[in-house]
mmCIF file of C-alpha atoms and ligand atoms in Angstrom:
data_model
loop_
_atom_site.group_PDB
_atom_site.id
_atom_site.type_symbol
_atom_site.label_atom_id
_atom_site.label_comp_id
_atom_site.label_asym_id
_atom_site.label_seq_id
_atom_site.Cartn_x
_atom_site.Cartn_y
_atom_site.Cartn_z
ATOM 1 C CA MET Z 1192 0.000 0.000 0.000
ATOM 2 C CA PHE Z 1193 3.000 2.329 0.403
ATOM 3 C CA THR Z 1194 4.979 3.694 -2.516
ATOM 4 C CA PRO Z 1195 8.684 2.848 -2.857
ATOM 5 C CA ASP Z 1196 9.392 6.610 -2.678
ATOM 6 C CA LEU Z 1197 7.725 6.888 0.700
ATOM 7 C CA ILE Z 1198 9.478 3.853 2.106
ATOM 8 C CA SER Z 1199 12.939 4.920 0.888
ATOM 9 C CA ASN Z 1200 12.496 8.540 2.020
ATOM 10 C CA MET Z 1201 11.448 7.433 5.480
ATOM 11 C CA LYS Z 1202 14.239 4.896 5.788
ATOM 12 C CA ARG Z 1203 16.970 7.376 5.022
ATOM 13 C CA ALA Z 1204 15.516 10.432 6.791
ATOM 14 C CA ALA Z 1205 17.427 11.649 9.821
ATOM 15 C CA ARG Z 1206 14.773 14.294 10.492
ATOM 16 C CA ILE Z 1207 11.103 13.442 10.516
ATOM 17 C CA VAL Z 1208 8.488 15.923 11.650
ATOM 18 C CA VAL Z 1209 4.866 14.954 12.219
ATOM 19 C CA LEU Z 1210 1.883 17.294 12.511
ATOM 20 C CA THR Z 1211 -1.232 15.771 14.040
ATOM 21 C CA GLY Z 1212 -4.816 16.918 14.362
ATOM 22 C CA ALA Z 1213 -8.040 15.680 15.913
ATOM 23 C CA GLY Z 1214 -8.339 12.781 13.434
ATOM 24 C CA VAL Z 1215 -5.469 10.973 15.173
ATOM 25 C CA SER Z 1216 -7.520 10.761 18.368
ATOM 26 C CA ALA Z 1217 -10.828 9.951 16.638
ATOM 27 C CA GLU Z 1218 -10.267 6.200 16.913
ATOM 28 C CA SER Z 1219 -9.722 6.647 20.655
ATOM 29 C CA GLY Z 1220 -13.216 8.144 20.899
ATOM 30 C CA VAL Z 1221 -12.335 11.850 21.067
ATOM 31 C CA PRO Z 1222 -14.667 13.812 18.780
ATOM 32 C CA THR Z 1223 -13.106 15.832 15.976
ATOM 33 C CA PHE Z 1224 -14.109 19.445 15.309
ATOM 34 C CA ARG Z 1225 -15.262 19.566 11.702
ATOM 35 C CA GLY Z 1226 -16.419 16.071 10.760
ATOM 36 C CA GLU Z 1227 -20.088 15.034 10.543
ATOM 37 C CA ASP Z 1228 -20.156 14.441 14.312
ATOM 38 C CA GLY Z 1229 -17.617 17.194 14.905
ATOM 39 C CA LEU Z 1230 -17.868 19.433 17.970
ATOM 40 C CA TRP Z 1231 -18.247 22.579 15.869
ATOM 41 C CA LYS Z 1232 -21.331 21.065 14.217
ATOM 42 C CA LYS Z 1233 -23.099 21.029 17.596
ATOM 43 C CA PHE Z 1234 -21.552 23.959 19.436
ATOM 44 C CA ARG Z 1235 -20.589 27.474 18.470
ATOM 45 C CA PRO Z 1236 -16.876 27.975 19.114
ATOM 46 C CA GLU Z 1237 -17.256 31.686 19.818
ATOM 47 C CA GLU Z 1238 -19.699 30.879 22.674
ATOM 48 C CA LEU Z 1239 -17.459 28.272 24.307
ATOM 49 C CA ALA Z 1240 -13.898 28.666 23.196
ATOM 50 C CA SER Z 1241 -13.109 32.343 23.163
ATOM 51 C CA PHE Z 1242 -11.839 34.901 25.645
ATOM 52 C CA ASP Z 1243 -15.066 36.926 25.384
ATOM 53 C CA ALA Z 1244 -17.179 33.844 26.104
ATOM 54 C CA PHE Z 1245 -15.112 33.104 29.198
ATOM 55 C CA ILE Z 1246 -15.336 36.656 30.515
ATOM 56 C CA SER Z 1247 -19.084 36.847 30.008
ATOM 57 C CA ASN Z 1248 -19.900 33.356 31.283
ATOM 58 C CA PRO Z 1249 -16.943 31.570 32.895
ATOM 59 C CA ARG Z 1250 -19.196 28.927 34.441
ATOM 60 C CA LEU Z 1251 -20.597 27.833 31.076
ATOM 61 C CA VAL Z 1252 -17.136 27.673 29.539
ATOM 62 C CA TRP Z 1253 -15.822 25.692 32.525
ATOM 63 C CA GLU Z 1254 -18.751 23.252 32.213
ATOM 64 C CA TRP Z 1255 -17.829 22.647 28.592
ATOM 65 C CA TYR Z 1256 -14.181 22.063 29.461
ATOM 66 C CA SER Z 1257 -15.086 19.816 32.422
ATOM 67 C CA TYR Z 1258 -17.217 17.749 30.061
ATOM 68 C CA ARG Z 1259 -14.356 17.405 27.600
ATOM 69 C CA ARG Z 1260 -11.843 16.660 30.361
ATOM 70 C CA ARG Z 1261 -14.029 13.855 31.680
ATOM 71 C CA LEU Z 1262 -14.393 12.446 28.194
ATOM 72 C CA ILE Z 1263 -10.655 12.570 27.534
ATOM 73 C CA SER Z 1264 -9.793 11.084 30.943
ATOM 74 C CA GLU Z 1265 -11.742 7.984 29.970
ATOM 75 C CA VAL Z 1266 -10.054 7.284 26.644
ATOM 76 C CA LYS Z 1267 -6.758 5.649 25.750
ATOM 77 C CA PRO Z 1268 -4.226 6.164 22.986
ATOM 78 C CA ASN Z 1269 -4.863 4.104 19.855
ATOM 79 C CA PRO Z 1270 -2.376 2.230 17.626
ATOM 80 C CA GLY Z 1271 -1.735 5.438 15.639
ATOM 81 C CA HIS Z 1272 -0.445 7.214 18.762
ATOM 82 C CA TYR Z 1273 1.692 4.191 19.665
ATOM 83 C CA ALA Z 1274 3.157 3.945 16.159
ATOM 84 C CA LEU Z 1275 4.269 7.594 16.356
ATOM 85 C CA ALA Z 1276 5.845 7.015 19.770
ATOM 86 C CA ARG Z 1277 7.812 4.060 18.380
ATOM 87 C CA MET Z 1278 8.840 6.097 15.336
ATOM 88 C CA GLU Z 1279 10.544 8.526 17.706
ATOM 89 C CA ASP Z 1280 12.667 5.652 19.072
ATOM 90 C CA VAL Z 1281 14.221 4.885 15.695
ATOM 91 C CA VAL Z 1282 14.521 8.256 13.958
ATOM 92 C CA GLU Z 1283 17.608 10.318 14.780
ATOM 93 C CA ASN Z 1284 15.758 13.638 15.008
ATOM 94 C CA PHE Z 1285 12.062 13.356 15.505
ATOM 95 C CA CYS Z 1286 9.541 16.010 16.432
ATOM 96 C CA LEU Z 1287 5.823 15.700 16.952
ATOM 97 C CA VAL Z 1288 3.843 18.900 16.492
ATOM 98 C CA THR Z 1289 0.253 18.539 17.584
ATOM 99 C CA GLN Z 1290 -2.864 20.660 17.502
ATOM 100 C CA ASN Z 1291 -4.491 18.241 19.929
ATOM 101 C CA VAL Z 1292 -4.993 19.253 23.529
ATOM 102 C CA ASP Z 1293 -5.854 15.762 24.795
ATOM 103 C CA GLY Z 1294 -2.371 14.643 25.893
ATOM 104 C CA LEU Z 1295 -2.777 11.220 24.245
ATOM 105 C CA HIS Z 1296 0.574 11.415 22.454
ATOM 106 C CA ARG Z 1297 2.335 11.726 25.802
ATOM 107 C CA SER Z 1298 0.294 8.875 27.264
ATOM 108 C CA ALA Z 1299 1.387 6.735 24.315
ATOM 109 C CA GLY Z 1300 5.059 7.466 25.062
ATOM 110 C CA SER Z 1301 5.938 10.310 22.685
ATOM 111 C CA ARG Z 1302 8.540 12.590 24.263
ATOM 112 C CA ARG Z 1303 9.410 15.501 21.987
ATOM 113 C CA ILE Z 1304 6.011 17.099 21.562
ATOM 114 C CA LEU Z 1305 5.157 20.663 20.601
ATOM 115 C CA GLU Z 1306 1.604 21.354 21.733
ATOM 116 C CA LEU Z 1307 0.505 24.236 19.529
ATOM 117 C CA HIS Z 1308 -2.927 24.644 21.098
ATOM 118 C CA GLY Z 1309 -2.077 23.921 24.725
ATOM 119 C CA ASN Z 1310 -3.303 21.106 26.942
ATOM 120 C CA ILE Z 1311 -6.848 20.730 28.154
ATOM 121 C CA MET Z 1312 -5.840 19.054 31.424
ATOM 122 C CA ARG Z 1313 -3.818 22.086 32.553
ATOM 123 C CA ASN Z 1314 -5.062 25.369 34.060
ATOM 124 C CA ARG Z 1315 -3.475 28.791 33.674
ATOM 125 C CA CYS Z 1316 -4.004 31.844 35.868
ATOM 126 C CA MET Z 1317 -5.403 34.818 33.979
ATOM 127 C CA GLU Z 1318 -3.598 37.211 36.357
ATOM 128 C CA CYS Z 1319 -0.117 35.845 37.033
ATOM 129 C CA GLY Z 1320 0.133 33.215 34.265
ATOM 130 C CA ARG Z 1321 0.993 30.364 36.662
ATOM 131 C CA LYS Z 1322 0.250 26.960 35.192
ATOM 132 C CA ASP Z 1323 -1.310 24.174 37.200
ATOM 133 C CA GLU Z 1324 -0.752 20.663 35.888
ATOM 134 C CA SER Z 1325 -2.720 19.037 38.682
ATOM 135 C CA ALA Z 1326 -5.984 20.734 37.835
ATOM 136 C CA ASP Z 1327 -9.265 19.059 38.790
ATOM 137 C CA LEU Z 1328 -11.088 17.113 36.131
ATOM 138 C CA ASP Z 1329 -14.374 18.666 37.096
ATOM 139 C CA VAL Z 1330 -14.330 22.208 38.429
ATOM 140 C CA GLY Z 1331 -17.669 21.721 40.217
ATOM 141 C CA ASP Z 1332 -19.590 24.706 41.601
ATOM 142 C CA ARG Z 1333 -16.683 26.976 42.488
ATOM 143 C CA LEU Z 1334 -14.692 28.616 39.729
ATOM 144 C CA PRO Z 1335 -11.046 27.632 40.129
ATOM 145 C CA ARG Z 1336 -8.795 30.371 41.470
ATOM 146 C CA CYS Z 1337 -5.037 30.710 41.596
ATOM 147 C CA ARG Z 1338 -3.205 31.213 44.892
ATOM 148 C CA CYS Z 1339 -2.736 34.838 43.754
ATOM 149 C CA GLY Z 1340 -6.530 35.167 43.641
ATOM 150 C CA GLY Z 1341 -6.762 35.318 39.841
ATOM 151 C CA LEU Z 1342 -9.282 33.327 37.869
ATOM 152 C CA MET Z 1343 -7.963 30.098 36.370
ATOM 153 C CA ARG Z 1344 -8.732 29.211 32.751
ATOM 154 C CA PRO Z 1345 -8.018 26.062 30.755
ATOM 155 C CA ASP Z 1346 -4.522 26.338 29.247
ATOM 156 C CA VAL Z 1347 -5.698 26.037 25.669
ATOM 157 C CA VAL Z 1348 -5.627 28.447 22.756
ATOM 158 C CA TRP Z 1349 -9.032 29.990 22.117
ATOM 159 C CA PHE Z 1350 -10.431 31.480 18.931
ATOM 160 C CA GLY Z 1351 -8.800 34.780 18.164
ATOM 161 C CA GLU Z 1352 -5.831 34.117 20.471
ATOM 162 C CA MET Z 1353 -2.160 33.901 19.567
ATOM 163 C CA LEU Z 1354 -0.387 30.577 19.767
ATOM 164 C CA PRO Z 1355 2.440 30.267 22.318
ATOM 165 C CA GLN Z 1356 5.223 32.071 20.458
ATOM 166 C CA GLU Z 1357 8.208 29.918 21.412
ATOM 167 C CA ILE Z 1358 6.423 26.681 20.603
ATOM 168 C CA LEU Z 1359 5.238 28.078 17.299
ATOM 169 C CA ASN Z 1360 8.748 29.257 16.379
ATOM 170 C CA SER Z 1361 10.138 25.813 17.187
ATOM 171 C CA ALA Z 1362 7.460 24.177 15.038
ATOM 172 C CA PHE Z 1363 8.337 26.342 12.046
ATOM 173 C CA ARG Z 1364 12.042 25.685 12.529
ATOM 174 C CA GLU Z 1365 11.377 21.955 12.654
ATOM 175 C CA ALA Z 1366 9.231 22.144 9.515
ATOM 176 C CA GLU Z 1367 11.972 24.018 7.660
ATOM 177 C CA GLU Z 1368 14.541 21.369 8.531
ATOM 178 C CA ALA Z 1369 12.398 18.274 8.020
ATOM 179 C CA GLU Z 1370 13.423 15.681 5.462
ATOM 180 C CA VAL Z 1371 10.101 13.901 5.742
ATOM 181 C CA PHE Z 1372 6.990 15.651 7.019
ATOM 182 C CA LEU Z 1373 3.773 13.781 7.840
ATOM 183 C CA SER Z 1374 0.489 15.684 8.196
ATOM 184 C CA ILE Z 1375 -1.935 13.344 9.914
ATOM 185 C CA GLY Z 1376 -5.625 13.631 10.786
ATOM 186 C CA THR Z 1377 -5.924 17.355 10.332
ATOM 187 C CA SER Z 1378 -8.365 19.233 8.113
ATOM 188 C CA ALA Z 1379 -5.503 21.670 7.417
ATOM 189 C CA VAL Z 1380 -7.739 24.710 7.603
ATOM 190 C CA VAL Z 1381 -6.659 26.246 10.903
ATOM 191 C CA GLN Z 1382 -3.674 28.585 10.674
ATOM 192 C CA PRO Z 1383 -0.848 28.777 11.398
ATOM 193 C CA ALA Z 1384 -0.620 24.973 11.836
ATOM 194 C CA ALA Z 1385 -1.948 24.376 8.320
ATOM 195 C CA SER Z 1386 1.016 26.121 6.751
ATOM 196 C CA LEU Z 1387 3.626 23.870 8.419
ATOM 197 C CA PRO Z 1388 3.415 21.096 5.777
ATOM 198 C CA LEU Z 1389 3.753 23.709 3.026
ATOM 199 C CA VAL Z 1390 6.772 25.304 4.694
ATOM 200 C CA ALA Z 1391 8.337 21.843 4.902
ATOM 201 C CA LYS Z 1392 7.573 21.221 1.229
ATOM 202 C CA ARG Z 1393 9.083 24.545 0.163
ATOM 203 C CA ASN Z 1394 12.226 23.619 2.048
ATOM 204 C CA GLY Z 1395 12.621 20.304 0.275
ATOM 205 C CA ALA Z 1396 10.876 17.810 2.578
ATOM 206 C CA TYR Z 1397 8.989 14.814 1.262
ATOM 207 C CA VAL Z 1398 5.470 15.645 2.501
ATOM 208 C CA VAL Z 1399 2.866 12.978 3.095
ATOM 209 C CA GLU Z 1400 -0.683 13.399 4.278
ATOM 210 C CA ILE Z 1401 -2.693 10.697 6.051
ATOM 211 C CA ASN Z 1402 -6.394 11.441 6.288
ATOM 212 C CA MET Z 1403 -9.805 9.925 5.679
ATOM 213 C CA GLU Z 1404 -10.454 12.500 2.970
ATOM 214 C CA SER Z 1405 -8.646 15.077 0.901
ATOM 215 C CA THR Z 1406 -7.948 18.521 2.354
ATOM 216 C CA PRO Z 1407 -6.922 21.951 1.047
ATOM 217 C CA ILE Z 1408 -3.252 20.855 1.062
ATOM 218 C CA THR Z 1409 -3.785 17.565 -0.795
ATOM 219 C CA SER Z 1410 -2.843 18.992 -4.181
ATOM 220 C CA GLN Z 1411 0.399 20.403 -2.780
ATOM 221 C CA VAL Z 1412 1.835 17.407 -0.940
ATOM 222 C CA ASP Z 1413 3.851 14.544 -2.414
ATOM 223 C CA GLU Z 1414 1.411 11.829 -1.387
ATOM 224 C CA THR Z 1415 -1.930 11.494 0.321
ATOM 225 C CA ILE Z 1416 -2.781 8.173 1.926
ATOM 226 C CA LEU Z 1417 -6.516 7.909 2.441
ATOM 227 C CA GLY Z 1418 -7.610 5.926 5.492
ATOM 228 C CA LYS Z 1419 -7.566 5.765 9.267
ATOM 229 C CA SER Z 1420 -4.343 6.797 10.968
ATOM 230 C CA GLY Z 1421 -4.814 4.072 13.596
ATOM 231 C CA GLU Z 1422 -4.564 1.499 10.822
ATOM 232 C CA ILE Z 1423 -2.104 3.140 8.444
ATOM 233 C CA LEU Z 1424 0.583 4.229 10.930
ATOM 234 C CA PRO Z 1425 1.173 0.771 12.468
ATOM 235 C CA ARG Z 1426 1.506 -0.678 8.954
ATOM 236 C CA LEU Z 1427 3.877 2.119 7.958
ATOM 237 C CA VAL Z 1428 6.284 1.648 10.895
ATOM 238 C CA GLY Z 1429 6.046 -2.085 10.256
ATOM 239 C CA GLU Z 1430 7.082 -1.762 6.624
ATOM 240 C CA VAL Z 1431 9.773 0.850 7.133
ATOM 241 C CA TRP Z 1432 11.433 -0.332 10.350
ATOM 242 C CA GLY Z 1433 9.913 -3.739 11.065
ATOM 243 C CA ILE Z 1434 8.266 -2.374 14.218
ATOM 244 C CA GLU Z 1435 5.264 -4.267 15.542
ATOM 245 C CA ILE Z 1436 2.572 -2.307 17.330
HETATM 246 P P1 OAD N 2198 -10.676 18.832 12.380
HETATM 247 O O1 OAD N 2198 -11.846 18.302 13.118
HETATM 248 O O2 OAD N 2198 -10.808 20.127 11.684
HETATM 249 O O3 OAD N 2198 -10.198 17.764 11.303
HETATM 250 C C1 OAD N 2198 -10.020 16.426 11.604
HETATM 251 C C2 OAD N 2198 -9.492 15.737 10.369
HETATM 252 O O4 OAD N 2198 -9.213 14.392 10.712
HETATM 253 C C3 OAD N 2198 -10.448 15.704 9.198
HETATM 254 O O5 OAD N 2198 -9.762 16.120 8.032
HETATM 255 C C4 OAD N 2198 -10.859 14.232 9.085
HETATM 256 O O6 OAD N 2198 -11.057 13.813 7.735
HETATM 257 C C5 OAD N 2198 -9.666 13.536 9.671
HETATM 258 N N1 OAD N 2198 -9.926 12.231 10.309
HETATM 259 C C6 OAD N 2198 -11.009 11.851 11.033
HETATM 260 N N2 OAD N 2198 -10.848 10.609 11.520
HETATM 261 C C7 OAD N 2198 -9.626 10.189 11.092
HETATM 262 C C8 OAD N 2198 -8.863 8.982 11.264
HETATM 263 N N3 OAD N 2198 -9.319 7.973 11.975
HETATM 264 N N4 OAD N 2198 -7.653 8.930 10.680
HETATM 265 C C9 OAD N 2198 -7.172 9.956 9.949
HETATM 266 N N5 OAD N 2198 -7.827 11.112 9.760
HETATM 267 C C10 OAD N 2198 -9.039 11.235 10.316
HETATM 268 O O7 OAD N 2198 -9.450 18.844 13.426
HETATM 269 P P2 OAD N 2198 -8.072 19.662 13.366
HETATM 270 O O8 OAD N 2198 -7.540 19.752 11.993
HETATM 271 O O9 OAD N 2198 -7.220 19.086 14.430
HETATM 272 O O10 OAD N 2198 -8.307 24.359 17.617
HETATM 273 O O11 OAD N 2198 -8.569 21.091 13.817
HETATM 274 C C11 OAD N 2198 -7.634 22.091 14.047
HETATM 275 C C12 OAD N 2198 -8.059 22.959 15.196
HETATM 276 O O12 OAD N 2198 -9.407 23.421 15.019
HETATM 277 C C13 OAD N 2198 -8.132 22.253 16.545
HETATM 278 O O13 OAD N 2198 -6.879 22.121 17.173
HETATM 279 C C14 OAD N 2198 -9.035 23.149 17.325
HETATM 280 C C15 OAD N 2198 -10.099 23.403 16.282
HETATM 281 O O14 OAD N 2198 -10.826 24.568 16.435
HETATM 282 C C16 OAD N 2198 -8.366 24.905 18.834
HETATM 283 O O15 OAD N 2198 -9.083 24.461 19.708
HETATM 284 C C17 OAD N 2198 -7.482 26.081 19.009
#
């Protein structure tokens, strides 16, 4: 199912960069954003995932994040996550850039991860910026407060907000230096993440997309493999490096 070009490029690459999106976690049971059952089909992002929404109704926004935290706490990584973690073991320079906030890559064993959109399990103080990794799953009746008294918010990037600058810079640097770049399970419509595969391509990387359907970048990448990442990635690491998931 894989082309000889893909296999040989992956085998000889010393630098592989992977960009993942919600599709990678779909087989674990985490809803995507834009698919038929996607979250943004049922909810309006500007009412739940924006700074203005939080300021005008922090309780509603916290309820939405508590709901998603509970959901994520009950799911496990799938074979796609595990295949990417094993890929990191065998590639000299490997970097995983993710738009996902669910932490499943880390649970699967990935180590070098750039979380572009933050992490849903972490809180951040709106006053002093302190981050709290041990945040409660369910905030309950009382809005969480920092020890400085400031209101805590989920440490995720909301609509209209900037991405964490250092992480974003690192992601672009990685994309520029990649020899092989995989764009997996992302609709490739949300910027700036969506431009990473194109930056990699412009800088000479062999760019491969894995998705259930074509996306706006399909015509610009070297190959698109249509299918589920949880099925394709284990087969790919099997063929390239003989790894069994
Ligand atoms: P989307 O929901 O926009 O896209 C998910 C993509 O995954 C789609 O292209 C699907 O075809 C594909 N897909 C679904 N199941 C798959 C599977 N099993 N294997 C492979 N591909 C599959 O999610 P993202 O591209 O991640 O931002 O969305 C980007 C950002 O938009 C998110 O990080 C979030 C959202 O608003 C923030 O919250 C800041």
